[in-house]
PDB file of C-alpha atoms in Angstrom:
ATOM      1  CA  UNK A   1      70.999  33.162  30.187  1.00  0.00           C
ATOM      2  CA  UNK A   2      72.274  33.386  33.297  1.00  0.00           C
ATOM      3  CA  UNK A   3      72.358  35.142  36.441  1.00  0.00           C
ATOM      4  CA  UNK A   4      75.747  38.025  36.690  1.00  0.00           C
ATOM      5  CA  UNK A   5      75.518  39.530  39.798  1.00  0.00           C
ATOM      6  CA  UNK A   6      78.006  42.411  40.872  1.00  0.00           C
ATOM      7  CA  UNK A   7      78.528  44.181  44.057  1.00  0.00           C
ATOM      8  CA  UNK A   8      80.684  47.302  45.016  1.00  0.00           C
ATOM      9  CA  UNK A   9      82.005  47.504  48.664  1.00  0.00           C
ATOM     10  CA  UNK A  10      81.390  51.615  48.521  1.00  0.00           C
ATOM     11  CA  UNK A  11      78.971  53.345  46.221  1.00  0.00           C
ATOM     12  CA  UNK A  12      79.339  56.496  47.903  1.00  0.00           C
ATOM     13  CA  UNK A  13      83.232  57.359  46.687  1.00  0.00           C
ATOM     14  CA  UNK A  14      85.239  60.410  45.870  1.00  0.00           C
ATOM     15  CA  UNK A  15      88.248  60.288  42.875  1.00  0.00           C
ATOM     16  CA  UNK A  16      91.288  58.617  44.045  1.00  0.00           C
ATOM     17  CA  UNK A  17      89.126  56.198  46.297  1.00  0.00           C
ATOM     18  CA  UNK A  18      89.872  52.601  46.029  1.00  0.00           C
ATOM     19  CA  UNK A  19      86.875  50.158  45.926  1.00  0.00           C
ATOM     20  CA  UNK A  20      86.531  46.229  45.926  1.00  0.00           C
ATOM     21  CA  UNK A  21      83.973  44.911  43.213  1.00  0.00           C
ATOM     22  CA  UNK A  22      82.390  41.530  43.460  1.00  0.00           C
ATOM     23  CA  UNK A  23      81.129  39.654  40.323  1.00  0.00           C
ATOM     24  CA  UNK A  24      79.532  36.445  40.971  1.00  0.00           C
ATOM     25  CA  UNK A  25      77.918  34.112  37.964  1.00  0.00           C
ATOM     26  CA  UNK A  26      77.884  30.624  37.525  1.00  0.00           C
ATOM     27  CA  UNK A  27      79.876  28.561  35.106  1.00  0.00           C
ATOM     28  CA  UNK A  28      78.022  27.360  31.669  1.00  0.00           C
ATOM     29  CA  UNK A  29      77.523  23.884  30.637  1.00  0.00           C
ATOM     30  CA  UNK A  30      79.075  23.609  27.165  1.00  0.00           C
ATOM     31  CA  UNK A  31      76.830  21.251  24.312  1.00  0.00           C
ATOM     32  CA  UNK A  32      80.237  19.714  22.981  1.00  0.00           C
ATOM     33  CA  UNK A  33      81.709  19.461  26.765  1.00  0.00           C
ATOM     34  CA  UNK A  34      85.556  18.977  25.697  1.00  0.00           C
ATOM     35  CA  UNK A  35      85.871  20.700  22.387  1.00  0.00           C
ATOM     36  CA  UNK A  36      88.537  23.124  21.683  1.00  0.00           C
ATOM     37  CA  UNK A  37      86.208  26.106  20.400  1.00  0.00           C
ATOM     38  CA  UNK A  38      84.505  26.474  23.873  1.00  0.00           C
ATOM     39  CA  UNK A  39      84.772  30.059  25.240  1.00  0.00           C
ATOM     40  CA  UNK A  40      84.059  31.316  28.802  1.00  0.00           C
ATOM     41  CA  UNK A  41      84.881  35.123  29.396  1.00  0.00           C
ATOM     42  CA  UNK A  42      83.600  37.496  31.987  1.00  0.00           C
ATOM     43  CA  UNK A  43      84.134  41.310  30.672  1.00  0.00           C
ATOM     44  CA  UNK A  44      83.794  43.720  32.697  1.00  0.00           C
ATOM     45  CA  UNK A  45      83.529  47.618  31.141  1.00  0.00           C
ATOM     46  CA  UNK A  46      84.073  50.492  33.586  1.00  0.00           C
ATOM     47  CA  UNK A  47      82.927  54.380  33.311  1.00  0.00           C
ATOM     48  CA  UNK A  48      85.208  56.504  36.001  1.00  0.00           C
ATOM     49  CA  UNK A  49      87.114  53.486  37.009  1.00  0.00           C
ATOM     50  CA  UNK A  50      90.388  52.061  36.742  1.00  0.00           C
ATOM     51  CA  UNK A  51      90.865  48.668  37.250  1.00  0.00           C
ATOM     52  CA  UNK A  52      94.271  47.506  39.468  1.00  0.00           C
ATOM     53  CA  UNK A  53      94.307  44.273  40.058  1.00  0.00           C
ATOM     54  CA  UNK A  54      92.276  41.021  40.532  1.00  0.00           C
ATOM     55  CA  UNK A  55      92.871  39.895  43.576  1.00  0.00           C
ATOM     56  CA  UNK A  56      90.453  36.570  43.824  1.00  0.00           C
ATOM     57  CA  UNK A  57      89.099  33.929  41.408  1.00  0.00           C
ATOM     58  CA  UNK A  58      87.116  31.051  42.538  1.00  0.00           C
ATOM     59  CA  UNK A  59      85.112  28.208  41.106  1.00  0.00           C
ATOM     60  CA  UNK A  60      83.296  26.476  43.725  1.00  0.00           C
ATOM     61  CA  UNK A  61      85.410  26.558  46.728  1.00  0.00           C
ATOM     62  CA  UNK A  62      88.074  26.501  44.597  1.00  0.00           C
ATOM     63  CA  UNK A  63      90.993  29.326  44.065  1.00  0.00           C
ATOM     64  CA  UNK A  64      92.160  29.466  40.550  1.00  0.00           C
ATOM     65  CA  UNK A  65      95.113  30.624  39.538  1.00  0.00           C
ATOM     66  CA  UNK A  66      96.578  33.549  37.196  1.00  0.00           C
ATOM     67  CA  UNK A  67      97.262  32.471  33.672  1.00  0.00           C
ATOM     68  CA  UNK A  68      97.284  28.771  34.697  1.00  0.00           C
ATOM     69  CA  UNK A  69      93.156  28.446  35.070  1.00  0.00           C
ATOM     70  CA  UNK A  70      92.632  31.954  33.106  1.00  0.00           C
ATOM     71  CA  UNK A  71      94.215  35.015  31.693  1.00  0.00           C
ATOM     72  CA  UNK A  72      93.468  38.407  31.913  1.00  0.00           C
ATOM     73  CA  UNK A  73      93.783  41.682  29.201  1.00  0.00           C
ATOM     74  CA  UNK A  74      92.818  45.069  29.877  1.00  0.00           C
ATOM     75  CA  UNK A  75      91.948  46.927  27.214  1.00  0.00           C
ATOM     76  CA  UNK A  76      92.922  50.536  25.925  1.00  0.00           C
ATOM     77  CA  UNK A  77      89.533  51.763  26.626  1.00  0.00           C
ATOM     78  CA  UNK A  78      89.552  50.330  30.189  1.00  0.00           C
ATOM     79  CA  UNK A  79      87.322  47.384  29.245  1.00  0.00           C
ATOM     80  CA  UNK A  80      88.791  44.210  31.581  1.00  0.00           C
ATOM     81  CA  UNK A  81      88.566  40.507  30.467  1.00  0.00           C
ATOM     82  CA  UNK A  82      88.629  37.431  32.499  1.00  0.00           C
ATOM     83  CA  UNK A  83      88.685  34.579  30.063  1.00  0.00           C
ATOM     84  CA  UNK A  84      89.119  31.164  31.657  1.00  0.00           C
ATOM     85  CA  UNK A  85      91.828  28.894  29.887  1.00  0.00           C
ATOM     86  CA  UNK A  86      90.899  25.396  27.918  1.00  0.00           C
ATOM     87  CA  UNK A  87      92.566  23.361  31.218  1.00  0.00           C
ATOM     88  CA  UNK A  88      89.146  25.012  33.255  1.00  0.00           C
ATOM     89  CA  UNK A  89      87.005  24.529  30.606  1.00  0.00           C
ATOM     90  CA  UNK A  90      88.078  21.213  29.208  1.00  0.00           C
ATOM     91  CA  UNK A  91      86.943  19.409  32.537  1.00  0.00           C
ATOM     92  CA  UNK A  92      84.121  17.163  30.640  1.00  0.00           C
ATOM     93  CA  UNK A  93      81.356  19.970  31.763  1.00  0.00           C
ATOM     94  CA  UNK A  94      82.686  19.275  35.750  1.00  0.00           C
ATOM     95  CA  UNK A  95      82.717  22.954  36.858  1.00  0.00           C
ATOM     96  CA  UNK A  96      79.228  23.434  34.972  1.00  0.00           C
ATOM     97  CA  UNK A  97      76.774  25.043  37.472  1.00  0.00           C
ATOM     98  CA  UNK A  98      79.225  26.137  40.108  1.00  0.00           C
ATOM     99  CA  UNK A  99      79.700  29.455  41.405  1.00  0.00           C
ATOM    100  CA  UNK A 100      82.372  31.516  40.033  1.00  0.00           C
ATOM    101  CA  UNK A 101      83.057  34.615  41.944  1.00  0.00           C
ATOM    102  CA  UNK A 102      85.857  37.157  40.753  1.00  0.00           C
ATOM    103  CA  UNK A 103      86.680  40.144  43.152  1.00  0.00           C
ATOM    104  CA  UNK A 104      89.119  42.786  42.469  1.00  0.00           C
ATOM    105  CA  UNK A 105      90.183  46.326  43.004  1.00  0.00           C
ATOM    106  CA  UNK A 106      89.649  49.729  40.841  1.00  0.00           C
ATOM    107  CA  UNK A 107      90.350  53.551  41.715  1.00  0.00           C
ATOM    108  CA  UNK A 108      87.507  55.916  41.373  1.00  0.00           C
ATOM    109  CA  UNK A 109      88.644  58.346  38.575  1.00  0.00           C
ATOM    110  CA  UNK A 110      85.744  60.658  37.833  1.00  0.00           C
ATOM    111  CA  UNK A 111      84.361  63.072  40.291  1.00  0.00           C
ATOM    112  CA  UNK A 112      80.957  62.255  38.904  1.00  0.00           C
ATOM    113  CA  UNK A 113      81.181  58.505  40.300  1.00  0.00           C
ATOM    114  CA  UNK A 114      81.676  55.541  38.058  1.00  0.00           C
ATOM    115  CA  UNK A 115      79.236  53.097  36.534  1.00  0.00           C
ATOM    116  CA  UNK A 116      80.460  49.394  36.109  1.00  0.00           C
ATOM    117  CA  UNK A 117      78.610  46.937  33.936  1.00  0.00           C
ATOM    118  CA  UNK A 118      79.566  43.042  34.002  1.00  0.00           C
ATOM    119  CA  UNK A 119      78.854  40.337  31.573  1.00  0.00           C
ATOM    120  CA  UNK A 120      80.038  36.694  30.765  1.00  0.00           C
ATOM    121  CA  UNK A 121      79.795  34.941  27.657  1.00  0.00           C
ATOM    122  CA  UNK A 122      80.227  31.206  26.409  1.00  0.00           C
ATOM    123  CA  UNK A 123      81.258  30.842  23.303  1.00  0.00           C
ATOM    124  CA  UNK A 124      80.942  34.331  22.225  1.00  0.00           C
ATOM    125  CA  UNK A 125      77.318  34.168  23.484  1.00  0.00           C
ATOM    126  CA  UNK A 126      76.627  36.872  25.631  1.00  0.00           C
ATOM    127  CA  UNK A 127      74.780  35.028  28.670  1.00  0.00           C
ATOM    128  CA  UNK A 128      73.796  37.679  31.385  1.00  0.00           C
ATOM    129  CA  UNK A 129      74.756  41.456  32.539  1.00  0.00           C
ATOM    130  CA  UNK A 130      74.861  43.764  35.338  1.00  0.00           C
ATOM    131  CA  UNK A 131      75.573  47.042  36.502  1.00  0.00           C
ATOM    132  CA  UNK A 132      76.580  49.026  39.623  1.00  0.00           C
ATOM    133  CA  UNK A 133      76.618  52.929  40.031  1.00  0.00           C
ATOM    134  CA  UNK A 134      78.825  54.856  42.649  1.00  0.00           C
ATOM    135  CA  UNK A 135      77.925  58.624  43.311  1.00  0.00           C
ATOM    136  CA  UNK A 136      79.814  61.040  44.367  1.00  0.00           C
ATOM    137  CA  UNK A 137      79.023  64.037  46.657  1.00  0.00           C
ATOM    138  CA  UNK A 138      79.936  66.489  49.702  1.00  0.00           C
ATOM    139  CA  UNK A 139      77.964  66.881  53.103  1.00  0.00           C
ATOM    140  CA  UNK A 140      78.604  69.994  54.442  1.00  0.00           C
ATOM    141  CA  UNK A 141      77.606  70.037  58.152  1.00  0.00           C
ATOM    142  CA  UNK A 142      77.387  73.355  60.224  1.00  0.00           C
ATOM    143  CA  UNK A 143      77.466  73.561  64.426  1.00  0.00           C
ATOM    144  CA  UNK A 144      75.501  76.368  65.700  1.00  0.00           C
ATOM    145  CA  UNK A 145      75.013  77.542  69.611  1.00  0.00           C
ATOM    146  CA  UNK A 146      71.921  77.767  70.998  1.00  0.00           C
ATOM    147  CA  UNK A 147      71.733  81.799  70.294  1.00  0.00           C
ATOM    148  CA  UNK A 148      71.975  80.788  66.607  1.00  0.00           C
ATOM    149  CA  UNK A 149      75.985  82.077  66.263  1.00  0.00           C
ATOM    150  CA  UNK A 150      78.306  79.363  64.638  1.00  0.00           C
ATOM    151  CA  UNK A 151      81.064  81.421  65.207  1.00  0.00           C
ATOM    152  CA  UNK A 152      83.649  79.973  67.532  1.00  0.00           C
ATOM    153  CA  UNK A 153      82.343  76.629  67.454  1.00  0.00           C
ATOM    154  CA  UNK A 154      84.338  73.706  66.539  1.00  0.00           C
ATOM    155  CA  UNK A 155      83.379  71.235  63.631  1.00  0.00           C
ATOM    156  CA  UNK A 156      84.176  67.565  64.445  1.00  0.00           C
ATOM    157  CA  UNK A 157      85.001  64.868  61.859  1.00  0.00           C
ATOM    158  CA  UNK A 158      82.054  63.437  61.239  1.00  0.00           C
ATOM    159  CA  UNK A 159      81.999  59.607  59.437  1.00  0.00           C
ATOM    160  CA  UNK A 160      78.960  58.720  57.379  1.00  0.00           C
ATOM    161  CA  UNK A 161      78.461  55.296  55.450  1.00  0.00           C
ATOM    162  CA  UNK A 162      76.251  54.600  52.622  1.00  0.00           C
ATOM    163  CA  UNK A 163      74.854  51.235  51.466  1.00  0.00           C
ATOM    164  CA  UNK A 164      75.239  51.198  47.915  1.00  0.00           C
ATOM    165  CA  UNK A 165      72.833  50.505  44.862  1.00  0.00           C
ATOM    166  CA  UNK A 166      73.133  47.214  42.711  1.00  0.00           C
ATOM    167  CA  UNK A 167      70.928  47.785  39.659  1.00  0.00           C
TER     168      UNK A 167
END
């Protein structure tokens, strides 16, 4: 198989939140490197998500572009496909072993958080998987004076950052 690696820019959200995912894999060699049957998809199935819009592909160093180099279909369940078109594929295995790195943008729509798993498959071979988590939750943060009394006193807004978890 091979390595799917994912990556959420927040995994400390709150519904209605946007976040930026990161999936990055590299691109399969193919056994018969020009034939028509070859397949290269990366799915990607989110819990308390909704996927908006992809806003990057790249092979190498190399931007592709919407529905020329691949398509896309979202799914009535939620579950988003990136399958790369026969003019990507068809290069005589030329892109095999590059990095391919897809980011886009989804809306948190649970208030428990949102789990995201990513996988790619080649030829209808699934070839690797991953999943990210975001949690949700509330800090509640209380100012007292010295004689113990938070009455009167002033709560700030306070800005707190999380590093998230990649599983």
């Amino acid at each position: 198989g091979y390595d799917v690696k994912k990556e959420a820019a927040d995994g400390f959200v709150k519904r209605g939140e946007e976040v930026t995912f990161t999936i990055t894999t590299t691109f399969p060699s193919f056994t018969v490197a020009d034939s028509e049957d070859n397949t290269f998809k990366i799915i990607d199935t989110p819990t308390g998500l909704d996927i908006q819009e992809i806003t990057s592909v790249k092979i190498g160093d190399t931007s592709l572009k919407a529905n020329e180099d691949y398509t896309t279909n979202k799914a009535d369940d939620g579950k988003y496909t990136i399958e790369f078109t026969k003019t990507t594929i068809r290069t005589s295995n030329t892109n095999a072993g590059k990095k391919v790195e897809v980011q886009y943008k989804a809306i948190v729509t649970s208030e428990e958080g949102y789990t995201n798993t990513a996988n790619t498959s080649r030829n209808e071979t699934e070839m690797g998987k991953t999943e990210v988590k975001g949690y949700t939750g509330t800090i509640t943060l209380t100012k007292y004076a010295e004689d113990g009394n938070a009455k009167g006193i002033v709560i700030c807004n306070v800005a707190v950052s999380y590093t998230h978890l990649t599983l």
